[in-house]
Short mmCIF file of C-alpha atoms in Angstrom, two decimals:
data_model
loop_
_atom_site.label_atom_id
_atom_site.label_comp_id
_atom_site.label_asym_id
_atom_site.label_seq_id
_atom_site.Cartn_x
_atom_site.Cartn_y
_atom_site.Cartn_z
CA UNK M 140 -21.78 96.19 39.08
CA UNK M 141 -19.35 93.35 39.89
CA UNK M 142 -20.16 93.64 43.98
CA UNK M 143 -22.63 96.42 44.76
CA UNK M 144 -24.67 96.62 41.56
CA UNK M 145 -27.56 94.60 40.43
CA UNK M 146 -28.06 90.97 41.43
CA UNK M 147 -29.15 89.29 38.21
CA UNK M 148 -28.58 85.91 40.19
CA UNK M 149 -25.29 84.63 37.86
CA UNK M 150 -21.93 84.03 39.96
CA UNK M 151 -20.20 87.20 40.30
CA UNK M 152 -16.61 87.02 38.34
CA UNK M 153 -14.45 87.63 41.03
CA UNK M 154 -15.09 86.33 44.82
CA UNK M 155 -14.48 89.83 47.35
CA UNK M 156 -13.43 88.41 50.99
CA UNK M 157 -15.14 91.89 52.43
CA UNK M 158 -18.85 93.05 51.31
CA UNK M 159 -19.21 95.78 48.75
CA UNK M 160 -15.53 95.13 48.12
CA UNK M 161 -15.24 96.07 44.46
CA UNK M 162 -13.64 93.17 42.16
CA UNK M 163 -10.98 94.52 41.09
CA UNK M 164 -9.55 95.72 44.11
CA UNK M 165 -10.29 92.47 45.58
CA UNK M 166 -8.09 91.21 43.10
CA UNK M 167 -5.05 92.80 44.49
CA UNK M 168 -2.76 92.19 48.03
CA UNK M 169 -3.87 93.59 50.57
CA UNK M 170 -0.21 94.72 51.10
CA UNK M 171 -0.83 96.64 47.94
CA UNK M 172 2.26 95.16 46.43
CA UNK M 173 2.44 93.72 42.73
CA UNK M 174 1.71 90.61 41.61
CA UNK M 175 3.64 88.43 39.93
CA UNK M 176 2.97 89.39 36.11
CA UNK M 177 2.49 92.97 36.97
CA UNK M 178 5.32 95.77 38.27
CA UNK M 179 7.74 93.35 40.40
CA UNK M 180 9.17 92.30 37.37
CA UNK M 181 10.01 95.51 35.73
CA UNK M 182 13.35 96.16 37.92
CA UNK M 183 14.78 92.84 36.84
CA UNK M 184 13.81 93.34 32.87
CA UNK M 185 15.87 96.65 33.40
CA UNK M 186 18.36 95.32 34.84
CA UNK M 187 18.96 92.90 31.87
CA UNK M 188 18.42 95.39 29.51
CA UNK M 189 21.03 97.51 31.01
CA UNK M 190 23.55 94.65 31.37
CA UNK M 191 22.76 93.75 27.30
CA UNK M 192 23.29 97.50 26.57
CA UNK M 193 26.54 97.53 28.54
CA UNK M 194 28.03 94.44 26.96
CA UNK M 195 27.19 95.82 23.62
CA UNK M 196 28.55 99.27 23.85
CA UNK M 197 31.72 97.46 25.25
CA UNK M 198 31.74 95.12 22.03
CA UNK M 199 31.54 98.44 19.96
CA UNK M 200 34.81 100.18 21.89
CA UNK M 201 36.46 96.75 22.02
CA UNK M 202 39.62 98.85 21.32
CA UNK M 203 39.52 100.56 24.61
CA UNK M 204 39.15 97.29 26.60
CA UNK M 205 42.41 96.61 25.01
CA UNK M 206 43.65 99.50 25.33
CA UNK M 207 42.39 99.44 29.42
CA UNK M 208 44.06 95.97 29.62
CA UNK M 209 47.78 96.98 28.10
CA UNK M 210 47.75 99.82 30.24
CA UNK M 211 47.33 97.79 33.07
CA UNK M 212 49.91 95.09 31.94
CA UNK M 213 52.39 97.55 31.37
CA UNK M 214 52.15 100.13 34.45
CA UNK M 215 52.31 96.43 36.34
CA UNK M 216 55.52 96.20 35.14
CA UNK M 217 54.80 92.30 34.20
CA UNK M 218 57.39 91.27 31.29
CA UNK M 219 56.95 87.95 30.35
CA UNK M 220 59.72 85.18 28.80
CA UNK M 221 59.77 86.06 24.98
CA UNK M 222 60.81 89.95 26.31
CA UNK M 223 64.56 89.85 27.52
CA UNK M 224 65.05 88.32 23.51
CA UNK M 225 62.96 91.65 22.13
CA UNK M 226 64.82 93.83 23.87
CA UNK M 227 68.29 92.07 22.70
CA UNK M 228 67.12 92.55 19.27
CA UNK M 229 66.17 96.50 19.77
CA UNK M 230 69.29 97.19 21.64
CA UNK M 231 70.95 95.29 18.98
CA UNK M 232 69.38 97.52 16.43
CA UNK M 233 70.09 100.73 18.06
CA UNK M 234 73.79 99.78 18.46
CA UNK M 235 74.31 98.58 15.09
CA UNK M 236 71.67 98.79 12.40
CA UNK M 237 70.41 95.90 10.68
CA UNK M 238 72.79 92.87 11.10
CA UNK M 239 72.41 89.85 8.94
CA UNK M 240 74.70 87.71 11.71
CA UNK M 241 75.00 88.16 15.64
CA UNK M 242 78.29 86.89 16.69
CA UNK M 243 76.27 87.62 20.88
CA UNK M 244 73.99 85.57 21.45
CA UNK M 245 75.83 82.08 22.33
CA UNK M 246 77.82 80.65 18.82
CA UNK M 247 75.88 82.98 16.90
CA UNK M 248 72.54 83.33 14.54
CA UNK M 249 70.49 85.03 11.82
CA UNK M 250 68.92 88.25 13.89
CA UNK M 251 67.45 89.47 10.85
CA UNK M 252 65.59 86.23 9.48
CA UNK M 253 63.82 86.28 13.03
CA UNK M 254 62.09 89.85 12.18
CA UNK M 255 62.61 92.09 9.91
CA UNK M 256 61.11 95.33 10.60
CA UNK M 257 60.42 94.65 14.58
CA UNK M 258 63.46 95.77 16.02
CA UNK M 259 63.55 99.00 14.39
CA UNK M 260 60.16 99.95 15.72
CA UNK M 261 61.20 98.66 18.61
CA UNK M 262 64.00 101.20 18.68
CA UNK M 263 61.79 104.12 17.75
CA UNK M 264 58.44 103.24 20.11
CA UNK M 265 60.10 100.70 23.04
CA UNK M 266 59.43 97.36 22.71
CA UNK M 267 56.69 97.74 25.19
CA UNK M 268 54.44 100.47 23.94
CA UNK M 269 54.85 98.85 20.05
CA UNK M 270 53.68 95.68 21.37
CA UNK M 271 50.67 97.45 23.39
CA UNK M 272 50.19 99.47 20.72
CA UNK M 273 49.80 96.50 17.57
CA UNK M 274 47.35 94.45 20.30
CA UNK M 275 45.04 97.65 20.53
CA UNK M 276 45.34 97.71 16.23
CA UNK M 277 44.53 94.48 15.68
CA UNK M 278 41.37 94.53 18.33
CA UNK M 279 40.26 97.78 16.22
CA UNK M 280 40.97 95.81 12.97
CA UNK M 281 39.33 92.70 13.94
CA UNK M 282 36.22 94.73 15.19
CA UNK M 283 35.89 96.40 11.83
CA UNK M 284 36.35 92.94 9.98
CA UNK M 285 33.39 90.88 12.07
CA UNK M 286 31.06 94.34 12.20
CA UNK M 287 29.31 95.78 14.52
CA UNK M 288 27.42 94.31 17.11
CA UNK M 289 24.28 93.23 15.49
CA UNK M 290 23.86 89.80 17.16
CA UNK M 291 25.86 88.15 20.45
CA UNK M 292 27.78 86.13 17.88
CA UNK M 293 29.40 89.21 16.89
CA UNK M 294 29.31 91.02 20.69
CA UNK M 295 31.15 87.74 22.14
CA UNK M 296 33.88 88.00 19.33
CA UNK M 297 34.39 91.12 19.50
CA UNK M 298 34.90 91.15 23.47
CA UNK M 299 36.87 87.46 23.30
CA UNK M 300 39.04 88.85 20.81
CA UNK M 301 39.76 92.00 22.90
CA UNK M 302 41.08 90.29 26.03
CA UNK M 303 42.62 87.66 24.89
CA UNK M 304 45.25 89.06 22.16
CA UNK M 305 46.38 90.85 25.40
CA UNK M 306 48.53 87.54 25.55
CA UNK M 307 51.03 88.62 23.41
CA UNK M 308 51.72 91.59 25.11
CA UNK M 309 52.00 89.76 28.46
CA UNK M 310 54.17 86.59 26.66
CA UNK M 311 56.76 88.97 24.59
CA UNK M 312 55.44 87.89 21.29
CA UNK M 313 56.47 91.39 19.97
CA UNK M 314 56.76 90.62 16.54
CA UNK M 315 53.90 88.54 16.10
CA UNK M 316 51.71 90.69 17.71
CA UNK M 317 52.46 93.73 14.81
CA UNK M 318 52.22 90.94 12.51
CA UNK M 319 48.69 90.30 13.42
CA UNK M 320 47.96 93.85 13.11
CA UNK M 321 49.18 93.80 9.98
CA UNK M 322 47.58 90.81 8.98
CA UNK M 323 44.29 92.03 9.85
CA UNK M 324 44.97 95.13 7.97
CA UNK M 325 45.71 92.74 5.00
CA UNK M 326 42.15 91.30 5.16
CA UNK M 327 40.39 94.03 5.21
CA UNK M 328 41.88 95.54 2.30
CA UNK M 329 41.36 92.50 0.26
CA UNK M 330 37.63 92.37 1.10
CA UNK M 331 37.05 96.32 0.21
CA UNK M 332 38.53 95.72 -2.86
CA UNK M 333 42.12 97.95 -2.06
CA UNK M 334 44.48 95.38 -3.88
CA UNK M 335 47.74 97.33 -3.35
CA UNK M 336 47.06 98.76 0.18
CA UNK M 337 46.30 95.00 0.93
CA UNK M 338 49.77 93.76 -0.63
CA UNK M 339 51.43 96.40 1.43
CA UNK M 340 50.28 94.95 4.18
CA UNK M 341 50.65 91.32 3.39
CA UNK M 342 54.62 92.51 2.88
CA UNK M 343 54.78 94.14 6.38
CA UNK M 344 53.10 90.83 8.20
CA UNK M 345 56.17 88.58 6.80
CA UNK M 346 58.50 91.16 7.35
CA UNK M 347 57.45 91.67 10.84
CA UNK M 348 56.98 87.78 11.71
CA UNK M 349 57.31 84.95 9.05
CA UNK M 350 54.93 82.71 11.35
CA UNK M 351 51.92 85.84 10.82
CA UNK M 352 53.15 85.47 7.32
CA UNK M 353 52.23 81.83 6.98
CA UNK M 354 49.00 82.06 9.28
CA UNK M 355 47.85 84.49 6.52
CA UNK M 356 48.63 82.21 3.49
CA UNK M 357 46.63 79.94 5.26
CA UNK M 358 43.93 82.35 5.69
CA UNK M 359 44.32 83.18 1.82
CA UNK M 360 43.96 79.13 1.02
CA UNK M 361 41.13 78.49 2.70
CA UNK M 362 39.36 82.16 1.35
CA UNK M 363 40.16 81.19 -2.56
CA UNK M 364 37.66 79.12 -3.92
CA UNK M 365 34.84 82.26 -2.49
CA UNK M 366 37.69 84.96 -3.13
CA UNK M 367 38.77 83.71 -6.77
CA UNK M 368 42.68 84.33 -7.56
CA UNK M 369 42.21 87.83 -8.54
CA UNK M 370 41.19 88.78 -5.44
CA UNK M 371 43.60 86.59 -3.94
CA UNK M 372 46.49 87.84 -5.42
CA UNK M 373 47.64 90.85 -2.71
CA UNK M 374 48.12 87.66 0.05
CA UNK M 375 51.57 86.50 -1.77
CA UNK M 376 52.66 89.78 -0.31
CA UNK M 377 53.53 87.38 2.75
CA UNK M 378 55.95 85.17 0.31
CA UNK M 379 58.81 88.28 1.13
CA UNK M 380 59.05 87.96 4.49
CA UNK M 381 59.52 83.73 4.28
CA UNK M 382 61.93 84.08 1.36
CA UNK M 383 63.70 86.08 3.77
CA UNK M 384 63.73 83.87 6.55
CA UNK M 385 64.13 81.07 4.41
CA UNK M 386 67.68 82.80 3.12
CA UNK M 387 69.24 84.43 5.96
CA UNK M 388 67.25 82.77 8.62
CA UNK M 389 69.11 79.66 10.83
CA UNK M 390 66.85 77.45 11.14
CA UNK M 391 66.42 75.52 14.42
CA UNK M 392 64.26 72.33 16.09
CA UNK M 393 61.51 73.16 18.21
CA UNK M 394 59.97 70.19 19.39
CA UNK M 395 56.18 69.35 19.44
CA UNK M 396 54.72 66.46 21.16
CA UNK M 397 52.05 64.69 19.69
CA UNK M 398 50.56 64.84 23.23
CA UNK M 399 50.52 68.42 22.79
CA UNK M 400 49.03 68.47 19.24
CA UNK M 401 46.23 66.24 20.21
CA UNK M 402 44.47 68.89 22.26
CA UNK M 403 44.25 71.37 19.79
CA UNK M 404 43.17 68.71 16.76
CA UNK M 405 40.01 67.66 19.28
CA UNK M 406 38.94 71.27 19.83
CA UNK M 407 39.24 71.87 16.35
CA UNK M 408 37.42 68.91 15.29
CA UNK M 409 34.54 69.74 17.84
CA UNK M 410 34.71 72.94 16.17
CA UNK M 411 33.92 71.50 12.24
#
């Protein structure tokens, strides 16, 4: 009816270039190819819709990117400057035990207010594969404390968090890095409620690094006035491992520019 059919004299709703051309095939290139809001458009919607499925089941196995990323780092061979000290300490440890003073390392220091617990897993695992091993934790941890992937929020977090704590694996920050994991641990206890699995951990973060100690104190403060100090209580855990450091530890300047402060205070501050 729209070409061929009867002529009731109105305009006919589509104009066919050929005679008896129906409408709606006069509607379409004559190449027979889509138009624009029809099928062309499909391979680049699946395309994003595969790349937004990828990205999330990555977010989901975070622990594998890590995992992926040590492996890489350490068949490299790359050691980076905090190292050569973490593998004094282990060899120190597998010599001779704890030791509350090294006479060996220039006029002498506290080994044991440095890290507690470090250099004997260092012995057992190799300071490598510990260090590998507490970044690939902590990714797992973290992943379980933010959730799974239910908005890019959460997938972006997740896949940040998984490359980047790679750093301390790559720097040397041996200690720290089980710290974290521990620390993690720690806060994830305290929010399911597991008071003495969380103090447990809160003990093995100071004992592995007093700095992870104080990072979660500070995580503790500023999770109080929503936690209440019941709650709060398993997080002066951390208070062993800076009593120790404060007793047997020696001290030392490092020195921090302002210059060097400043950066981090605007980034924060664009942050709030």
């Amino acid at each position: 009816m729209y070409g061929e059919g009867v002529n009731s004299g109105a305009p006919p709703l589509v104009e066919s270039a050929e005679p008896h051309q129906p409408a709606d095939q006069a509607a379409l290139p004559a190449d027979g190819l889509a138009g624009p809001f029809d099928d062309a458009s499909i391979p680049r919607r699946r395309v994003g819709d595969r790349l937004k499925v990828a990205l999330v089941f990555a977010s989901d196995h975070a622990w594998a990117l890590t995992l992926l990323l040590v492996s890489v780092v350490a068949l490299v061979g790359f050691r980076g400057a905090d190292f050569p000290a973490q593998d004094y300490r282990v060899w120190i440890f597998k010599t001779h035990g704890f030791l509350i003073w090294d006479v060996n390392w220039y006029g002498g220091h506290a080994d044991i207010g440095y890290s507690v617990l470090f250099p004997a897993v260092g012995a057992v695992l190799g300071t490598v594969p510990a260090t590998a091993l507490a970044c690939v934790a902590s990714t797992a941890m973290f992943g379980r404390l933010v959730g799974r992937s239910s908005s890019w929020a959460c997938v972006i977090a997740r896949l940040w968090f998984a490359v980047f704590v790679v750093g301390d694996l790559i720097i040397g920050r041996a200690p720290f890095a089980c710290s974290l994991a521990c620390a993690l641990t720690a806060v994830y206890f305290v929010r399911h409620r597991r008071s003495w699995l969380a103090f447990a951990a809160a003990v093995a973060t100071s004992l592995f690094s007093p700095l992870g100690a104080a990072f979660l104190l500070l995580i503790a403060v500023a999770w109080l006035p929503t936690l209440g100090w019941r709650r709060a209580l398993p997080f002066t855990g951390a208070l062993s491992g800076l009593v120790v450091a404060a007793l047997l530890g020696d001290g030392g300047r490092f020195p921090f520019p302002w210059t060097a402060l400043s950066g981090p205070l605007a980034i924060v501050a664009i942050g709030l």
